[in-house]
Short mmCIF file of N, CA, C and O in Angstrom, two decimals:
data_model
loop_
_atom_site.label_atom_id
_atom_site.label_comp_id
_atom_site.label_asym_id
_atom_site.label_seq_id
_atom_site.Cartn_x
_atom_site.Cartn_y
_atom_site.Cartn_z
N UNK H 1 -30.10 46.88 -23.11
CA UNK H 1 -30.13 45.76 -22.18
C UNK H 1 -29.81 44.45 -22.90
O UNK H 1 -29.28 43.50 -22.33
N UNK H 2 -30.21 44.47 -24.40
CA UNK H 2 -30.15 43.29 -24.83
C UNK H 2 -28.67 43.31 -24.89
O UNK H 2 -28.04 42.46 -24.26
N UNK H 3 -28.00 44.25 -25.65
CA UNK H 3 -26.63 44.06 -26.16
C UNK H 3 -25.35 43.85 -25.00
O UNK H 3 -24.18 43.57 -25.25
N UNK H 4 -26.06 44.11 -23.50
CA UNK H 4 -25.06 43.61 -22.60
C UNK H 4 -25.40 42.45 -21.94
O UNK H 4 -24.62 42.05 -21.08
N UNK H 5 -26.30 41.87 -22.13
CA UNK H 5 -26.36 40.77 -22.13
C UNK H 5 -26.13 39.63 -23.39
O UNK H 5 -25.90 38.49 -22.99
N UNK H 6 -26.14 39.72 -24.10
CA UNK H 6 -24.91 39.32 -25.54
C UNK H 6 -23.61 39.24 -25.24
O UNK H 6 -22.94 38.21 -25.27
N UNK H 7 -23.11 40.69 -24.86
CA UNK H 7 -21.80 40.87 -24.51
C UNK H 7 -21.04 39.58 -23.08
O UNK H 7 -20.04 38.88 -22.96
N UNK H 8 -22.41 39.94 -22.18
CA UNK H 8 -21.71 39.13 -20.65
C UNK H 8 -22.16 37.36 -21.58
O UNK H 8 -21.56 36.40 -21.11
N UNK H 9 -22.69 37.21 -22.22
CA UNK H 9 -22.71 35.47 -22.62
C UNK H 9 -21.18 35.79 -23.47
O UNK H 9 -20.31 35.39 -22.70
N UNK H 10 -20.65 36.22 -24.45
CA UNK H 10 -19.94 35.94 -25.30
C UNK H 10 -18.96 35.95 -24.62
O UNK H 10 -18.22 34.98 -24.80
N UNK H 11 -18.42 37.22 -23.33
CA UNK H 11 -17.75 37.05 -22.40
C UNK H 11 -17.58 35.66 -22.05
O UNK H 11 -16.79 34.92 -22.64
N UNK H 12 -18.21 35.36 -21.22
CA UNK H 12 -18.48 33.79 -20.74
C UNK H 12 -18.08 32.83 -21.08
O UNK H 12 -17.57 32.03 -20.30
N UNK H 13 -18.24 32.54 -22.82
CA UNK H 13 -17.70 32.13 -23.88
C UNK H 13 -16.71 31.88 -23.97
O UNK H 13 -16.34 30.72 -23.80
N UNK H 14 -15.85 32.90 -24.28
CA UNK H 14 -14.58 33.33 -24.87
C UNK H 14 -13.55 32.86 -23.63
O UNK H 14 -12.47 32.30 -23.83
N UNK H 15 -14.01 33.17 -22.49
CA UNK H 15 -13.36 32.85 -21.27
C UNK H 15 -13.42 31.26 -21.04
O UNK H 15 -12.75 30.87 -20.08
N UNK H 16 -13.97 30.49 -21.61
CA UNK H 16 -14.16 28.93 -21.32
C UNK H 16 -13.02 27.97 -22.48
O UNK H 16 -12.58 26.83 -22.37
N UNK H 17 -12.87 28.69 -23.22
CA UNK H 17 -12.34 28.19 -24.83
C UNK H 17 -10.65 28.42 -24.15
O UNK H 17 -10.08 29.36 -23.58
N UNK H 18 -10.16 26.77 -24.66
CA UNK H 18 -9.08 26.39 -24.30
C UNK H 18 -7.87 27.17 -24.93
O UNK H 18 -6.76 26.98 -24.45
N UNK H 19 -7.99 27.83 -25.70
CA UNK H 19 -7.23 28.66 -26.51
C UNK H 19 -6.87 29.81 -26.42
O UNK H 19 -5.90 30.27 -27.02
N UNK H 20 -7.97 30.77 -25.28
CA UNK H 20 -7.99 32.14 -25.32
C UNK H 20 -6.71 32.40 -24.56
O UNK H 20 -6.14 31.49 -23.97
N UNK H 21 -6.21 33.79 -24.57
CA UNK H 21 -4.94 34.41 -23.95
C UNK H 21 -5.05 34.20 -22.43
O UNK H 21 -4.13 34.19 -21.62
N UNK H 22 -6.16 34.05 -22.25
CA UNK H 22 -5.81 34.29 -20.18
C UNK H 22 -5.63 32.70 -19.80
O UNK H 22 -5.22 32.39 -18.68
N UNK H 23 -5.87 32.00 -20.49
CA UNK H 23 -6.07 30.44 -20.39
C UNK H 23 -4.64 29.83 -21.02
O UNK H 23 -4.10 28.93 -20.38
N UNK H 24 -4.19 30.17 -21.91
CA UNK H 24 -3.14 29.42 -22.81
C UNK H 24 -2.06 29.24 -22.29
O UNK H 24 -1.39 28.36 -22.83
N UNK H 25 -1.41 29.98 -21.03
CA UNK H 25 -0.65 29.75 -20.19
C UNK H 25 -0.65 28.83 -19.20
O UNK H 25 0.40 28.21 -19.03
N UNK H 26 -1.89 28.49 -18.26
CA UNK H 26 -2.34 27.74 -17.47
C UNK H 26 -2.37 26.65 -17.77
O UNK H 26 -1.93 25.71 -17.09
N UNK H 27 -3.11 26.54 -19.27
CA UNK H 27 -3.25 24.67 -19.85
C UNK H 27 -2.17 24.29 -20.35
O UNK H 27 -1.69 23.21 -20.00
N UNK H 28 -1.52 25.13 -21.35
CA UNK H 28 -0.57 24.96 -22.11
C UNK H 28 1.04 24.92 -21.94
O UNK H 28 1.99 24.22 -22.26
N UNK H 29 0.80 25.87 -21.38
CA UNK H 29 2.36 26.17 -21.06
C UNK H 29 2.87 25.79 -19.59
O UNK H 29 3.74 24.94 -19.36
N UNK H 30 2.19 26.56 -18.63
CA UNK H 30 2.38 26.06 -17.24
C UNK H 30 2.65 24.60 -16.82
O UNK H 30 3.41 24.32 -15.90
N UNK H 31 2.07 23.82 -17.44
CA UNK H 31 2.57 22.13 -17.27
C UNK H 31 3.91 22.26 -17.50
O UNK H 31 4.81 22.06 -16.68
N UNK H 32 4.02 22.66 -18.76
CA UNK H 32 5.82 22.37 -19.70
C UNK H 32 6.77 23.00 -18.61
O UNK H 32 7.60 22.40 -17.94
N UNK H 33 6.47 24.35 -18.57
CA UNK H 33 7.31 24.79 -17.40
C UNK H 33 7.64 24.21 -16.00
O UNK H 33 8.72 24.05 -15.43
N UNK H 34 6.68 24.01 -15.71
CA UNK H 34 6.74 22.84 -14.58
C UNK H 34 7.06 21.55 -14.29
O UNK H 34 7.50 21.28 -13.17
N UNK H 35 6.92 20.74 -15.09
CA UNK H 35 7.39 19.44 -15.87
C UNK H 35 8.83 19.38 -15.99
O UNK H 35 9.55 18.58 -15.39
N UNK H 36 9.22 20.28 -16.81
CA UNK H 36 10.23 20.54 -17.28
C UNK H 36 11.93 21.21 -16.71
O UNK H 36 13.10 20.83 -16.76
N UNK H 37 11.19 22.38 -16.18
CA UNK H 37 12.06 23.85 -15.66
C UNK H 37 12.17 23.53 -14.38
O UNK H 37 13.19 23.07 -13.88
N UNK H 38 11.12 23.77 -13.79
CA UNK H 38 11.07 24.16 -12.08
C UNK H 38 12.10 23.35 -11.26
O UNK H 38 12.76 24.10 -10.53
N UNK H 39 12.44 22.03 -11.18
CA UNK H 39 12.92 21.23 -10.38
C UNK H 39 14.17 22.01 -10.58
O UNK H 39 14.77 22.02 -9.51
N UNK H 40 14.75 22.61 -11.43
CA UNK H 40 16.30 23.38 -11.20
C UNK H 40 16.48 25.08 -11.02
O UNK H 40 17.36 25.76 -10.50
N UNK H 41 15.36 25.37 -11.62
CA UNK H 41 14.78 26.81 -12.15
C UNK H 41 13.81 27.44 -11.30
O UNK H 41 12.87 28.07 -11.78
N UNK H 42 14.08 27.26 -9.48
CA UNK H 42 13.19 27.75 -9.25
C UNK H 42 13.35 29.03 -7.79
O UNK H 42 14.24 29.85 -8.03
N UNK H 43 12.81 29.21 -6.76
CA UNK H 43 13.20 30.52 -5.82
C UNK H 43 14.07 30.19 -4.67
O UNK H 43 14.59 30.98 -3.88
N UNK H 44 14.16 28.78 -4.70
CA UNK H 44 15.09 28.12 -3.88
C UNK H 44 16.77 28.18 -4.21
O UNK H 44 17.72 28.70 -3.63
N UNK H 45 16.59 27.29 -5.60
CA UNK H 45 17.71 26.76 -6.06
C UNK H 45 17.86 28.14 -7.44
O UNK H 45 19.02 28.52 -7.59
N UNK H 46 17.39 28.45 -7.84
CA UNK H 46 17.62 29.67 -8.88
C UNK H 46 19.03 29.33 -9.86
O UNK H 46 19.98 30.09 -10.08
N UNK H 47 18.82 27.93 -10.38
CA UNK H 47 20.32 27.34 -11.35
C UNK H 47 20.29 28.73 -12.61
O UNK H 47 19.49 29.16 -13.43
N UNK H 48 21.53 29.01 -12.18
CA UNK H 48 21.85 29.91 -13.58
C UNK H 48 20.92 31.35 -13.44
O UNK H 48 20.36 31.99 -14.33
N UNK H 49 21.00 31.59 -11.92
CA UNK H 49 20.52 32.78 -11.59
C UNK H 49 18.93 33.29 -12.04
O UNK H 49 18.64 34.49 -12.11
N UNK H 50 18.07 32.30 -12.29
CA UNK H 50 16.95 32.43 -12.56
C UNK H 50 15.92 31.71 -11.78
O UNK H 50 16.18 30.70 -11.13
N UNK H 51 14.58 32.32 -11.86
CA UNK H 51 13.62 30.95 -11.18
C UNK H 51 12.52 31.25 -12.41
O UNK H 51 12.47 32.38 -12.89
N UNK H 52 11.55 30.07 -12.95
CA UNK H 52 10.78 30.44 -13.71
C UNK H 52 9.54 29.91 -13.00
O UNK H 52 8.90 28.95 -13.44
N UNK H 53 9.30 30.41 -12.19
CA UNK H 53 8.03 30.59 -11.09
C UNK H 53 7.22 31.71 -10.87
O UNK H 53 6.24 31.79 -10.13
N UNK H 54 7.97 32.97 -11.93
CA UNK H 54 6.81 33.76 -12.32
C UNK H 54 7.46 34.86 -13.52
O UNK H 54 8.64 35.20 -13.61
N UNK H 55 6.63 35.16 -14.13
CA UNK H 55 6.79 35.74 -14.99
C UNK H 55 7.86 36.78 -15.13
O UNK H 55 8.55 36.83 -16.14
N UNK H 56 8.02 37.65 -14.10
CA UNK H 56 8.89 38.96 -13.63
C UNK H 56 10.66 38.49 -13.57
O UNK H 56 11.63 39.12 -13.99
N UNK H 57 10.62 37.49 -13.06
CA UNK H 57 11.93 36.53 -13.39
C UNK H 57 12.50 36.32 -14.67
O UNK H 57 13.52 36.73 -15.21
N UNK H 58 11.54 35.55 -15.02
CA UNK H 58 12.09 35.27 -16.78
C UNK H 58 12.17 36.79 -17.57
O UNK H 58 13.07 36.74 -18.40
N UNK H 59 11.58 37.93 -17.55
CA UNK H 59 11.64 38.75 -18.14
C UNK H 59 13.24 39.86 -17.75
O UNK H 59 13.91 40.60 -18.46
N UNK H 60 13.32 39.45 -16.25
CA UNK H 60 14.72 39.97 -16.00
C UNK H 60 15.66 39.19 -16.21
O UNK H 60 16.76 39.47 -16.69
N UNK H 61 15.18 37.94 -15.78
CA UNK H 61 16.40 36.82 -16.10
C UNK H 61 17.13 36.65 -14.99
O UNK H 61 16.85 36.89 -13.81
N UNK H 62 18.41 36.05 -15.64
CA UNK H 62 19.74 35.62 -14.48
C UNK H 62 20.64 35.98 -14.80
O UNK H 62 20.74 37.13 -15.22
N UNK H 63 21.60 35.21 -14.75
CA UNK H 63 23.16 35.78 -15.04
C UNK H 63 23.91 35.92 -16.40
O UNK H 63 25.12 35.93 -16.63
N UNK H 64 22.87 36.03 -17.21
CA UNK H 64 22.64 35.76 -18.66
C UNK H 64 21.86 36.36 -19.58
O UNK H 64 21.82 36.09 -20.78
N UNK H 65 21.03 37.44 -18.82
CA UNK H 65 20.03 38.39 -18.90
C UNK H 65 18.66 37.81 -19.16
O UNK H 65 18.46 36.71 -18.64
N UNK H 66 17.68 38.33 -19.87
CA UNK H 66 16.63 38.33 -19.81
C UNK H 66 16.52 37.11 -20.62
O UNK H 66 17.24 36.93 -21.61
N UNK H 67 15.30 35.97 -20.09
CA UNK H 67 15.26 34.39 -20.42
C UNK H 67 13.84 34.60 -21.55
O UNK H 67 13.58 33.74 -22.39
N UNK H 68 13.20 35.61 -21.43
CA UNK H 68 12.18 35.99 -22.66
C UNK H 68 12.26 37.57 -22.91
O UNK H 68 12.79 38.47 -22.27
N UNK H 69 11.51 37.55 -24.12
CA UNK H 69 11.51 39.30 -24.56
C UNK H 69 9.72 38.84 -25.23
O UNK H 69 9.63 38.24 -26.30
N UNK H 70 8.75 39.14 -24.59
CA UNK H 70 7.68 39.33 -24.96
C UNK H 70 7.46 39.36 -25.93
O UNK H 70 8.23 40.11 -26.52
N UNK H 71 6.37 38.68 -26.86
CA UNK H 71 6.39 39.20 -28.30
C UNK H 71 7.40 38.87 -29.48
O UNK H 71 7.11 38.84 -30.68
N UNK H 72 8.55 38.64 -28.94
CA UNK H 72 9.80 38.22 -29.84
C UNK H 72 10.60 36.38 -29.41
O UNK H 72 11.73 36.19 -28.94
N UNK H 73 10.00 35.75 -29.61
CA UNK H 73 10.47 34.35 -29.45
C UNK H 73 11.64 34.67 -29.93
O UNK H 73 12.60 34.39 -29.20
N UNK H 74 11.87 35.20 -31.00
CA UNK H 74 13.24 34.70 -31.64
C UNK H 74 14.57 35.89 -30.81
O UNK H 74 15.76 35.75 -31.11
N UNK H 75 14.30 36.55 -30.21
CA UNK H 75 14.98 37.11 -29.06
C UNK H 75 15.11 37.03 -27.89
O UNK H 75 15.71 37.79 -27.12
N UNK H 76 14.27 35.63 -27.63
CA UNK H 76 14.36 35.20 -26.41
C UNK H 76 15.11 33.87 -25.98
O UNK H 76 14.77 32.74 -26.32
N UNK H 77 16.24 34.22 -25.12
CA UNK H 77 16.98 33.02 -24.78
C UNK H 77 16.66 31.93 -24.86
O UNK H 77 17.08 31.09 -25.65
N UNK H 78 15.59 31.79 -23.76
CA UNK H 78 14.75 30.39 -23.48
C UNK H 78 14.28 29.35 -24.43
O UNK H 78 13.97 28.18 -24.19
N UNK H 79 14.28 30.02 -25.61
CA UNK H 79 13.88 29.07 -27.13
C UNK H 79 15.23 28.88 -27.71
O UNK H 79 15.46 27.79 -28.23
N UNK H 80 16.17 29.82 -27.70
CA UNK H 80 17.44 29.35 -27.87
C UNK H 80 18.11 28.33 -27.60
O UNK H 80 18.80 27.69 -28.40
N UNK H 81 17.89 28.02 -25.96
CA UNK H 81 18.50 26.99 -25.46
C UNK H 81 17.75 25.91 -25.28
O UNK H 81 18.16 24.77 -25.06
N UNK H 82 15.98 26.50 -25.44
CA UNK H 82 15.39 24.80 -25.65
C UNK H 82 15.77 24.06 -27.38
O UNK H 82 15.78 22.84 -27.48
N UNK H 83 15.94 24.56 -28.09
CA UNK H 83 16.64 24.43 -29.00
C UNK H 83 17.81 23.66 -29.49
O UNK H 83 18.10 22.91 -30.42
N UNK H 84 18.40 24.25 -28.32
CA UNK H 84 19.62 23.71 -28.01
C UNK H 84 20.92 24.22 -29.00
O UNK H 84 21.96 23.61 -29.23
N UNK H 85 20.55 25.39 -29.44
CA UNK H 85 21.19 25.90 -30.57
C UNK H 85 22.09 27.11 -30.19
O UNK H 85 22.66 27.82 -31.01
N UNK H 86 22.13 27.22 -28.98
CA UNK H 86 23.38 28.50 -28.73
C UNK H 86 24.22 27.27 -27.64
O UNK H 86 24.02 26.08 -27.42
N UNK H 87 25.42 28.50 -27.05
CA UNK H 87 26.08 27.58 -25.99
C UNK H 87 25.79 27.17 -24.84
O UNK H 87 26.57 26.54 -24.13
N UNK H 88 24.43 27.54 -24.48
CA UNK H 88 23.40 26.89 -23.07
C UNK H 88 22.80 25.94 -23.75
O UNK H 88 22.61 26.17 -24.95
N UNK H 89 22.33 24.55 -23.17
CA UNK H 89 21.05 23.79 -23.92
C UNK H 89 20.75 23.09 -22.63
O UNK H 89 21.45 22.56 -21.77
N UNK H 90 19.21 23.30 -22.81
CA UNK H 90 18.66 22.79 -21.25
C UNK H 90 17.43 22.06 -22.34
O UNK H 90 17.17 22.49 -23.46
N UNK H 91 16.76 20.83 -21.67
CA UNK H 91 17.60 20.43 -20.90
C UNK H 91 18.41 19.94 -20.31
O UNK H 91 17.64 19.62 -19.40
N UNK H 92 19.43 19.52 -19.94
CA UNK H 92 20.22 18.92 -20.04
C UNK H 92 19.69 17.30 -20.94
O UNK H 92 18.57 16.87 -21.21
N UNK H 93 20.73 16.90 -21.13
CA UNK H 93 20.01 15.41 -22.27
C UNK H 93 19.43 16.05 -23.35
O UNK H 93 19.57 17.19 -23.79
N UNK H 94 18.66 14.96 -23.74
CA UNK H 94 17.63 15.29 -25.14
C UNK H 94 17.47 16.60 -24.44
O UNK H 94 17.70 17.17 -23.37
N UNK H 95 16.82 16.80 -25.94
CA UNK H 95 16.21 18.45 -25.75
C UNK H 95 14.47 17.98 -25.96
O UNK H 95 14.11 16.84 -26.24
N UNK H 96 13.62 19.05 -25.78
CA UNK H 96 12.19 18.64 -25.51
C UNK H 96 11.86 18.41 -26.62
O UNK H 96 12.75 18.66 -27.44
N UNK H 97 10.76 17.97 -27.12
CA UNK H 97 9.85 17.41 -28.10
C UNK H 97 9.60 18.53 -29.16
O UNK H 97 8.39 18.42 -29.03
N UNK H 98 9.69 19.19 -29.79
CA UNK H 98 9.64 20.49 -30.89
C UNK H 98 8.01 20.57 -30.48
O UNK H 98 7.66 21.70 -30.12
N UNK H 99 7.18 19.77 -30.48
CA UNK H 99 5.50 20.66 -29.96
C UNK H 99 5.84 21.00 -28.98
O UNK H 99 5.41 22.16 -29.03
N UNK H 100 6.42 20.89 -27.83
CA UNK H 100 6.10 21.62 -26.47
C UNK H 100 7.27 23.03 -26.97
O UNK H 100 6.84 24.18 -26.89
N UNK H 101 8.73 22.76 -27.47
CA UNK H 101 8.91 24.07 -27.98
C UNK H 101 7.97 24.87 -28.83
O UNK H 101 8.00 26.07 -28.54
N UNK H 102 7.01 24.51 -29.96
CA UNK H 102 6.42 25.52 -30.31
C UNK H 102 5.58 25.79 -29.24
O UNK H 102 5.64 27.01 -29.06
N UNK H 103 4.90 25.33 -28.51
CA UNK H 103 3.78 25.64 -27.61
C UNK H 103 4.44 27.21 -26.73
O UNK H 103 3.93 28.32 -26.66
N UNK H 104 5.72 26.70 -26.15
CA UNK H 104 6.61 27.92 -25.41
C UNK H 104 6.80 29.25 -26.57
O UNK H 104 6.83 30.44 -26.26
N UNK H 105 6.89 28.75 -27.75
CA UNK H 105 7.47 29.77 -28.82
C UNK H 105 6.10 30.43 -29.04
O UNK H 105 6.17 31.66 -29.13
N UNK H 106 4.76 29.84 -29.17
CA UNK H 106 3.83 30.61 -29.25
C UNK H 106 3.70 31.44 -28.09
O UNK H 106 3.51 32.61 -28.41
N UNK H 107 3.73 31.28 -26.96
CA UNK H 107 3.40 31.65 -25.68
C UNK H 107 4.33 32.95 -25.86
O UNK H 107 3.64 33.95 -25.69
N UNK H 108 5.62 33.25 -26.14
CA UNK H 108 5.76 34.31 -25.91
C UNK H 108 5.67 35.40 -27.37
O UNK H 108 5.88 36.61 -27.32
N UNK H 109 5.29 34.61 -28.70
CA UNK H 109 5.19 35.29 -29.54
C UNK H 109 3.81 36.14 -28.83
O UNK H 109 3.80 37.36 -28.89
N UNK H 110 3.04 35.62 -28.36
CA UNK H 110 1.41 36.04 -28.30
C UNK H 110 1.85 37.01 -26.93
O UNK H 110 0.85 37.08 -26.22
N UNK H 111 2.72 37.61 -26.46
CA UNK H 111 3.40 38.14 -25.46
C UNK H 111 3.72 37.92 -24.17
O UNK H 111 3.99 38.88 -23.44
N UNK H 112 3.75 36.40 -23.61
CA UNK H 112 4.08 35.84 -22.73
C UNK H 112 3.00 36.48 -22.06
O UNK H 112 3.40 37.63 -22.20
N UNK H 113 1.59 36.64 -21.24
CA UNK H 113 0.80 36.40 -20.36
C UNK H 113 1.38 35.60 -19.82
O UNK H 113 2.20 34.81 -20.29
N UNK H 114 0.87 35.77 -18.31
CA UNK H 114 1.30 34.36 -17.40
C UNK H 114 -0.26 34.46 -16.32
O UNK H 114 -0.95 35.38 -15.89
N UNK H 115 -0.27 33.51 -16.27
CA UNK H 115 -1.31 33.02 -14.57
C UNK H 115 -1.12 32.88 -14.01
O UNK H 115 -0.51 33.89 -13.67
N UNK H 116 -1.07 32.01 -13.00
CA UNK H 116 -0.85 32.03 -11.50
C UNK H 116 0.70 31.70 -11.22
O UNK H 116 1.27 31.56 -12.30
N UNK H 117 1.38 31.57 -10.36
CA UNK H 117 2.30 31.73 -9.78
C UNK H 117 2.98 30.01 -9.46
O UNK H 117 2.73 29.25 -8.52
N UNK H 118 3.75 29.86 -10.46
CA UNK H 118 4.45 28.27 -10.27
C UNK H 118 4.84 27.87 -9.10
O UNK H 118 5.52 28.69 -8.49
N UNK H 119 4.59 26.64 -8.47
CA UNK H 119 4.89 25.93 -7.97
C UNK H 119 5.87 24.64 -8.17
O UNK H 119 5.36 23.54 -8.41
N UNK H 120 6.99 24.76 -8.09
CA UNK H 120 7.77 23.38 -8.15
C UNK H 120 6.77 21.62 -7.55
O UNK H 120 6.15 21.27 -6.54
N UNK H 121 6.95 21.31 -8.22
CA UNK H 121 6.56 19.38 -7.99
C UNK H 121 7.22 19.11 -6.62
O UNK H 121 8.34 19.55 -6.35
N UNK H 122 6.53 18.42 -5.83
CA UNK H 122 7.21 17.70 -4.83
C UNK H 122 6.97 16.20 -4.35
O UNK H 122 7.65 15.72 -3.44
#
């Protein structure tokens, strides 16, 4: 009795901490994407045959194939062209700030998890 109640606090815990995997998408990343992506990248307008409004998208991609590969940043388009280092570079103009690219580059090194379901800005 004691040790599952240990377990359901540390649970509890672990689930509150800004860092953990089910969270790091939501705080971290989900802004950037949204901020950033959505206004061109999304189920409406789908620029470049993609929407990044949920996870299942970016992993199939667009007309260009798959915009992440789980686990492998460095095989994934999407850091390529935030980069700006192949022949796509989004986003258009400057390119983003290198912390919000690592923030994306961690996100899918750690295997792209995603949370809830993007919404474009209006």
């Amino acid at each position: 009795m004691k040790w599952v109640f240990l377990f359901c606090c540390f649970s509890a815990i672990a689930a509150k901490r800004p860092d953990c995997v089910e969270c790091f998408f939501d705080t971290r990343v989900a802004p950037i994407l949204t901020r950033r992506c959505l206004a061109c990248h999304n189920q409406e307008l789908k620029n470049g045959g993609i929407s990044f409004q949920d996870r299942d998208s970016l992993v199939i991609g667009g007309s260009r194939g798959p915009a992440i590969v789980p686990g492998k940043p460095e095989a994934s388009r999407l850091i390529d062209t935030l980069r700006h280092d192949g022949d796509i570079q989004m986003p258009p103009g400057p390119k983003l700030p290198s912390k919000e690219i690592g923030i994306l580059t961690e996100w899918i090194k750690r295997g792209a998890v995603w949370g809830t379901k993007l919404q474009p800005q209006k």
